[in-house]
XYZ file of C-alpha atoms in Angstrom:
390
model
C 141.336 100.967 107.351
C 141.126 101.074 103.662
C 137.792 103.123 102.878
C 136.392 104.483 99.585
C 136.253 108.050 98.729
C 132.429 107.973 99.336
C 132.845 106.431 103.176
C 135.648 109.225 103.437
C 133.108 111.578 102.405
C 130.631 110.111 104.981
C 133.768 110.709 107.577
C 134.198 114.023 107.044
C 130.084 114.899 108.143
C 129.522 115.248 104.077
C 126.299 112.964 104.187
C 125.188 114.928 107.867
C 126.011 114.254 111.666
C 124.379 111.019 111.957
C 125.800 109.359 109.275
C 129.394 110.524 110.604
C 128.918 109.491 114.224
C 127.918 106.526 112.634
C 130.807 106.110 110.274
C 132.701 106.661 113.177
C 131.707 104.331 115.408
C 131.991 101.540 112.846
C 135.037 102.079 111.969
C 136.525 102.565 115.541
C 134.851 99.412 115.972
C 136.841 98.258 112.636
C 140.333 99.177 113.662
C 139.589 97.405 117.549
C 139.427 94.095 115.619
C 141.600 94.298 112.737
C 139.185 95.136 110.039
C 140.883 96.285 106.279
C 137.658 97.649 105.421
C 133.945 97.843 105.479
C 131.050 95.602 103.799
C 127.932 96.447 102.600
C 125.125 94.639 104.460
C 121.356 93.866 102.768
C 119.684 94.197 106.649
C 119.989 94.492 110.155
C 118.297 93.723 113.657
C 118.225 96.261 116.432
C 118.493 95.573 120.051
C 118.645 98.275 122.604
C 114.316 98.719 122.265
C 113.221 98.299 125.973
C 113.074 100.739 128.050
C 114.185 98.752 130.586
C 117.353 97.677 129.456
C 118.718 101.386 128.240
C 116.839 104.015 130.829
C 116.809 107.494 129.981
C 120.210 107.569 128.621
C 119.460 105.408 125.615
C 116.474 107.594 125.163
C 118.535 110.651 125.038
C 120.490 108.854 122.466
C 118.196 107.980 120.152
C 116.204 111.604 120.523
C 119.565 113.017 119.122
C 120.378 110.805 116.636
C 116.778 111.019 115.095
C 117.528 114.873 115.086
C 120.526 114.107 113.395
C 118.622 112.906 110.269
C 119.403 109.717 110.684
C 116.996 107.474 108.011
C 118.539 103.448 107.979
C 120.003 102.217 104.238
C 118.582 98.820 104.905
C 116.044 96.575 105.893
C 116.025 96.862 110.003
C 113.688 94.853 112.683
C 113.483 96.054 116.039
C 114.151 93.155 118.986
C 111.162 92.620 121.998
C 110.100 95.818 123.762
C 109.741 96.464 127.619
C 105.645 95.398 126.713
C 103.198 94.649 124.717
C 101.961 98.475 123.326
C 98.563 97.861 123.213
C 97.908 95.653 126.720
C 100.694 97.102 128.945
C 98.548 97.850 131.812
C 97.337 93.652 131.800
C 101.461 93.540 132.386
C 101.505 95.433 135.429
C 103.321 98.457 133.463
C 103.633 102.068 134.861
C 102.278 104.795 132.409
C 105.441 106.384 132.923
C 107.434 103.274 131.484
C 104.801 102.567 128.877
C 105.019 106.568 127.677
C 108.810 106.304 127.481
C 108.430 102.636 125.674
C 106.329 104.124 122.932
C 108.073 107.090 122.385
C 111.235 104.672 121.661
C 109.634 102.529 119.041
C 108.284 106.108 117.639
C 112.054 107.290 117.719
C 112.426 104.081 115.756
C 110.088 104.017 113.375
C 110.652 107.543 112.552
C 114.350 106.225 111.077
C 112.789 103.521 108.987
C 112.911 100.884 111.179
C 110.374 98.055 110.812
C 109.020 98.118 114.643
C 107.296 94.472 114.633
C 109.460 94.208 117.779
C 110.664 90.748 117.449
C 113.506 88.246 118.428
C 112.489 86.295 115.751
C 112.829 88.273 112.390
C 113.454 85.354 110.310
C 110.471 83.860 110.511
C 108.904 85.643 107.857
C 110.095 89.812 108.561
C 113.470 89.756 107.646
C 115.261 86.905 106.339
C 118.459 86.506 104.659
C 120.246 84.694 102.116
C 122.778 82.628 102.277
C 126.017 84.421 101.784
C 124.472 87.901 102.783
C 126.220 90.553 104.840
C 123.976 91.624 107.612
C 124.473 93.410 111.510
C 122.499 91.732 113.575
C 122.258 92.376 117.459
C 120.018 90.075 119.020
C 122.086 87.097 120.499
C 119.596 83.863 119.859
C 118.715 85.681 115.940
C 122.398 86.400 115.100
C 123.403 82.810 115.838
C 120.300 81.388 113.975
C 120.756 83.411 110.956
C 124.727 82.625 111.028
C 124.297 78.807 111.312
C 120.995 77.819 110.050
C 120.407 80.406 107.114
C 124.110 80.909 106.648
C 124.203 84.832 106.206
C 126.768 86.600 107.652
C 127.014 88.582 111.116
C 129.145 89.709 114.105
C 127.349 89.942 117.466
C 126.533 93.082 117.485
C 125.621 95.940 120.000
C 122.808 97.806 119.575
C 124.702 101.136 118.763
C 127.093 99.263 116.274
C 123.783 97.542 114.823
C 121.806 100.941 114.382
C 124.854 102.553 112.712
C 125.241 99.624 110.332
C 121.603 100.206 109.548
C 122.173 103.855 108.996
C 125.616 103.348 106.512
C 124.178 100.225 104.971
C 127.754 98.986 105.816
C 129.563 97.158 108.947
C 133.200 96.527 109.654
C 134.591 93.535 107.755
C 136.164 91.386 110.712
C 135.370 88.200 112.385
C 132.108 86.341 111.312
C 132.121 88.738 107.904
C 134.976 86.386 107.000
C 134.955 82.922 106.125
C 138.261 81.600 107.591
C 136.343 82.801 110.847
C 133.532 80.546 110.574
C 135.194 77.404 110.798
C 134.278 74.906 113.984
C 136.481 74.736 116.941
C 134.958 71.593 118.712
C 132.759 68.397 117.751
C 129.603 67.892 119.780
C 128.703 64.117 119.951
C 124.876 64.652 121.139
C 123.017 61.755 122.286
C 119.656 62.981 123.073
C 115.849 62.992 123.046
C 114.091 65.168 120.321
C 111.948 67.722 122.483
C 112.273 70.907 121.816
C 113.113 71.419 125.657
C 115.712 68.913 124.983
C 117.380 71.002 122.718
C 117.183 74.109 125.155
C 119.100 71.856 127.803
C 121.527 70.540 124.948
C 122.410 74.741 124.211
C 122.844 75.412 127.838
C 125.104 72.624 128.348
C 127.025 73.269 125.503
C 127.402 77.126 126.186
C 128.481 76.425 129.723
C 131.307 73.952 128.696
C 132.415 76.106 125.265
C 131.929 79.688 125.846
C 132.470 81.549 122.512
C 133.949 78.578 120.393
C 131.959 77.548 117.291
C 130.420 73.884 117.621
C 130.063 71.041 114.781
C 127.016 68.935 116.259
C 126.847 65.042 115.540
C 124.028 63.179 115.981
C 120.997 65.989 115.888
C 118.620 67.111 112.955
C 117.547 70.369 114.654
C 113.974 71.923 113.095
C 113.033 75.981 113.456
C 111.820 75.097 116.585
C 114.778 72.997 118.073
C 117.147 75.466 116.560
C 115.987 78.031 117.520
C 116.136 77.697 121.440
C 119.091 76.071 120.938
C 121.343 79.090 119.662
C 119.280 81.361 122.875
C 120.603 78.723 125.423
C 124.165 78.478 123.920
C 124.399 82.439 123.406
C 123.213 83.056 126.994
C 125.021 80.010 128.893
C 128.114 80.745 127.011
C 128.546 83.445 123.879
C 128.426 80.893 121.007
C 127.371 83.312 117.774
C 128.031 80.913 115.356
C 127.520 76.945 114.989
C 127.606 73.770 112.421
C 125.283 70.762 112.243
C 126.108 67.110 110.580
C 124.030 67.170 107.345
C 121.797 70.518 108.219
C 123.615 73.634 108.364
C 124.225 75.111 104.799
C 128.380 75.270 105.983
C 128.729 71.966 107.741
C 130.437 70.274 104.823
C 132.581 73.028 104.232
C 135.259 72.520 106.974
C 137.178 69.838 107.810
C 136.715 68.486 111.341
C 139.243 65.717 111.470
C 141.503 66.606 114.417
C 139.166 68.700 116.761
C 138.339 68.222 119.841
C 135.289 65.843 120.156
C 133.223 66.395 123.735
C 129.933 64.165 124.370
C 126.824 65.370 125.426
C 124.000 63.218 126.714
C 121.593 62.915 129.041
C 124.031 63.329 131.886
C 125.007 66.546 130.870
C 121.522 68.155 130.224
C 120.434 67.187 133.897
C 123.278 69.033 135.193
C 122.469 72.122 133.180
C 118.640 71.471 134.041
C 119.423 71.380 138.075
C 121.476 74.856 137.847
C 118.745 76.188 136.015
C 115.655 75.407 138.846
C 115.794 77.256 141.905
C 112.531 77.292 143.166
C 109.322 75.079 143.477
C 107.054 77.647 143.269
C 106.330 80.477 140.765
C 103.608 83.485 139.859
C 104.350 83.647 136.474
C 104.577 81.518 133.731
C 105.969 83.156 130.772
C 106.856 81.124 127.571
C 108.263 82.266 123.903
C 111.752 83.102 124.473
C 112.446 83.250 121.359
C 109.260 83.900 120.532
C 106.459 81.796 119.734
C 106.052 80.374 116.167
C 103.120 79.342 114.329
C 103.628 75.751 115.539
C 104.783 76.046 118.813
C 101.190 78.112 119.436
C 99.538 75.655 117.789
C 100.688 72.323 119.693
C 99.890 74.554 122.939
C 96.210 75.111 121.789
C 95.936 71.410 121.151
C 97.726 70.976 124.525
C 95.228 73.103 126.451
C 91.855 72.855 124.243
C 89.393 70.840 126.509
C 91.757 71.748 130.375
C 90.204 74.089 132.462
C 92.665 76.391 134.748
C 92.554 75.339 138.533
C 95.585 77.398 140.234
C 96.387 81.352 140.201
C 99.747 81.713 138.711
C 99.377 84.276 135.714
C 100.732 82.885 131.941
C 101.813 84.958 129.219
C 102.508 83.868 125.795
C 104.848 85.937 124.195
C 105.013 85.683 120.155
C 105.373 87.685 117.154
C 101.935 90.109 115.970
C 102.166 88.449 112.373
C 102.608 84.813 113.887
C 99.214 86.240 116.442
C 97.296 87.594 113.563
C 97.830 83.916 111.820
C 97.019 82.255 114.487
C 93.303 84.073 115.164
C 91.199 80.780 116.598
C 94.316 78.891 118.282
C 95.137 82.363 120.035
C 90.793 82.617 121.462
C 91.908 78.556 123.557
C 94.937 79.707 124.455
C 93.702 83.208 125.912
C 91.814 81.547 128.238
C 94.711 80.163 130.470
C 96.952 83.419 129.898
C 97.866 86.324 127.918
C 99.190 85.925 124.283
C 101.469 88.868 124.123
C 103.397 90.572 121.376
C 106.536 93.030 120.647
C 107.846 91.970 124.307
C 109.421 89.007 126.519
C 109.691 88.719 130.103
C 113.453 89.152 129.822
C 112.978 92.962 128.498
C 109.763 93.457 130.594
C 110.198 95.068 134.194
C 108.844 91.581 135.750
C 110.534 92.310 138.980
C 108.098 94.733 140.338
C 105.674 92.287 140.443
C 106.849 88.831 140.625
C 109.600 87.271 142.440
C 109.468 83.496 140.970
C 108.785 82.739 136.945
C 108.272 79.259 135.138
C 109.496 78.928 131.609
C 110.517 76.438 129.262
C 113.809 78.597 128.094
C 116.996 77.783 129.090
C 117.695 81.089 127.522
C 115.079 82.782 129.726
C 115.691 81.001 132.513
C 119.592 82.147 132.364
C 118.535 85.861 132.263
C 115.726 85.864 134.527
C 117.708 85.605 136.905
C 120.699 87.250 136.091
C 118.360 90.861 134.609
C 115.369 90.018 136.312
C 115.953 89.103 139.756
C 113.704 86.041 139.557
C 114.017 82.319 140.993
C 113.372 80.027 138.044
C 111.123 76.732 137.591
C 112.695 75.566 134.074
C 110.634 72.661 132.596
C 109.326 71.257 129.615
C 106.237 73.205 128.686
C 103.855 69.819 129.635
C 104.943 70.131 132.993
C 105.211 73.927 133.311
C 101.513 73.996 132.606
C 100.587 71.044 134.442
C 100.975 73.586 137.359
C 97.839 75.359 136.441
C 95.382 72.699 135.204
């Protein structure tokens, strides 16, 4: 790779340990995938936060690269914990789990890291502009912020995320580059407008694609819609990256003449809603994967103001605490069907010790619930999920 005296410099441990175990994981990471050199980035979004998903080991990890020195170069956002830090024992958390979860987000924090704990950073935390370099590592937030926003990011690991953060600088491969960005297939959608609709479009799409990059006809995808779109397609398949007819900031910037063109319609999303429901009856209902926004809790307030809760299946509500703290009197209705969470999602949080069969309305949950969590899955709209209760 082709690297500046000063990244030579950072090589050779002249900027401390950290920054050269970083320096040398990107660029190991570089010369795997063909990169000439490195770019600087203006942010990046940490994964690898829950305690449940990296154990002691990642704990280890971070304990020694925090003695290293490390401080990050660049704006960084920490993805959903293993619980909310404040109501953990309302979650059925262990002390012993809840200990180890805050002394991660202190191991965090103590780098520079902006520990709001979210999934979804670019609602208002960290959002970038078009054209901008960034590592991001979260799989629904990467995809959003390549298509809809139009920045610029690999799918990251959390390792290879946290050393971008710490060099201010990735490898320059892949997504970096814009011959990479281009569409592989046409999507022909012929849908409803739900936001749930758009989950099962994502999952359908993932599950026929993989990694390719779609071009979407026929769809004018919101926050919302997008959103859990890009978390079903990046769980269902790997898709980091994809176009929309007259939305996306890139979609005119390709031309899509001889690809492939697949329909989807309403054939498709039932076949990607029956894989998804296994069971008939749950304990949990757990919705905001991706998290909640403003309007999402907001049209469930409205949904629930004057129902009264009949059946005992717990609910929690899992959002961002700057889209809670804006939401103060639409939080008090919906508090008194469930729990309005933040920094965590059921995927992250150790939900198998005490439930066996979760309701959401997340293809993208309802993919890894099962797969990290060990859970039969109701997947509905979020009219009928609640329905269940009321």
């Amino acid at each position: 790779m082709n690297l500046t005296k000063d990244e030579e410099a950072i090589l050779k441990g002249e900027s401390g340990e950290s920054a050269r175990k970083a320096m040398e994981l990107i660029t190991a990471i570089g010369k795997i995938y063909g990169a000439e050199d490195l770019v600087n980035i203006t942010s990046a979004h940490l994964s690898g936060a829950s305690y449940k998903t990296i154990g002691d080991g990642g704990l280890i990890y971070l304990e020694d690269v925090v003695k290293g020195g490390a401080k990050v170069k660049v704006k960084s956002t920490l993805n959903p914990v293993g619980m909310d830090r404040n109501r953990w024992s309302e979650m059925h958390i262990s002390e012993d789990f809840a200990k180890k979860q805050l002394r991660i987000i202190e191991l965090y924090k103590s780098m520079g890291v902006n520990t709001t704990c979210s999934c979804t950073p670019y609602t208002g935390v960290n959002v970038p502009k078009l054209g901008d370099h960034v590592a991001w590592a979260e799989s629904s937030a990467l995809s959003y912020v390549n298509s809809m926003i139009g920045a610029r990011t690999n799918r990251e690991g959390g390792p290879g995320a946290l050393a971008a953060a710490i060099l201010g600088k990735t490898a320059n491969y892949g997504l970096h580059l814009k011959k990479n960005r281009k569409p592989d297939v046409v999507i022909d959608v012929n849908i409803g407008g739900s936001v749930f609709e758009y989950s099962l479009l994502g999952q359908a799409v993932g599950s026929i694609i993989g990694n390719k990059i779609p071009y979407f006809r026929g769809i004018k995808p919101g926050l919302e819609e997008a959103k859990t779109m890009a978390g079903a397609m990046a769980s269902s398949g790997s898709v980091a990256m994809f176009h929309v007819d007259g939305v996306t900031p890139e979609y005119a910037d390709f031309d899509i003449d001889e690809l492939e063109v697949i329909y989807v319609g309403k054939d498709e999303l039932k076949e990607a809603y029956d894989k998804l429901n296994t069971t008939d009856d749950i304990q949990l209902i757990s919705l905001g994967c991706p998290h909640l926004t403003e309007k999402e809790i907001h049209e469930i307030a409205l949904m629930i103001r004057s129902k009264k809760k009949k059946k005992d299946v717990e609910i929690w509500f899992c959002t961002s605490s700057a889209v809670k703290e804006k939401c103060h009197e639409d939080v008090k209705i919906i508090e008194e069907f469930g729990l309005v969470l933040t920094d965590t999602c059921m995927v992250v949080s150790p939900i198998e010790k005490s439930f066996s069969c979760t309701g959401t309305n997340s293809c993208k949950a309802g993919n890894y619930l099962q797969t990290l969590c060990s859970q039969k899955v109701m997947c509905k709209d979020i009219t009928q999920l609640l329905k269940v209760v009321y």
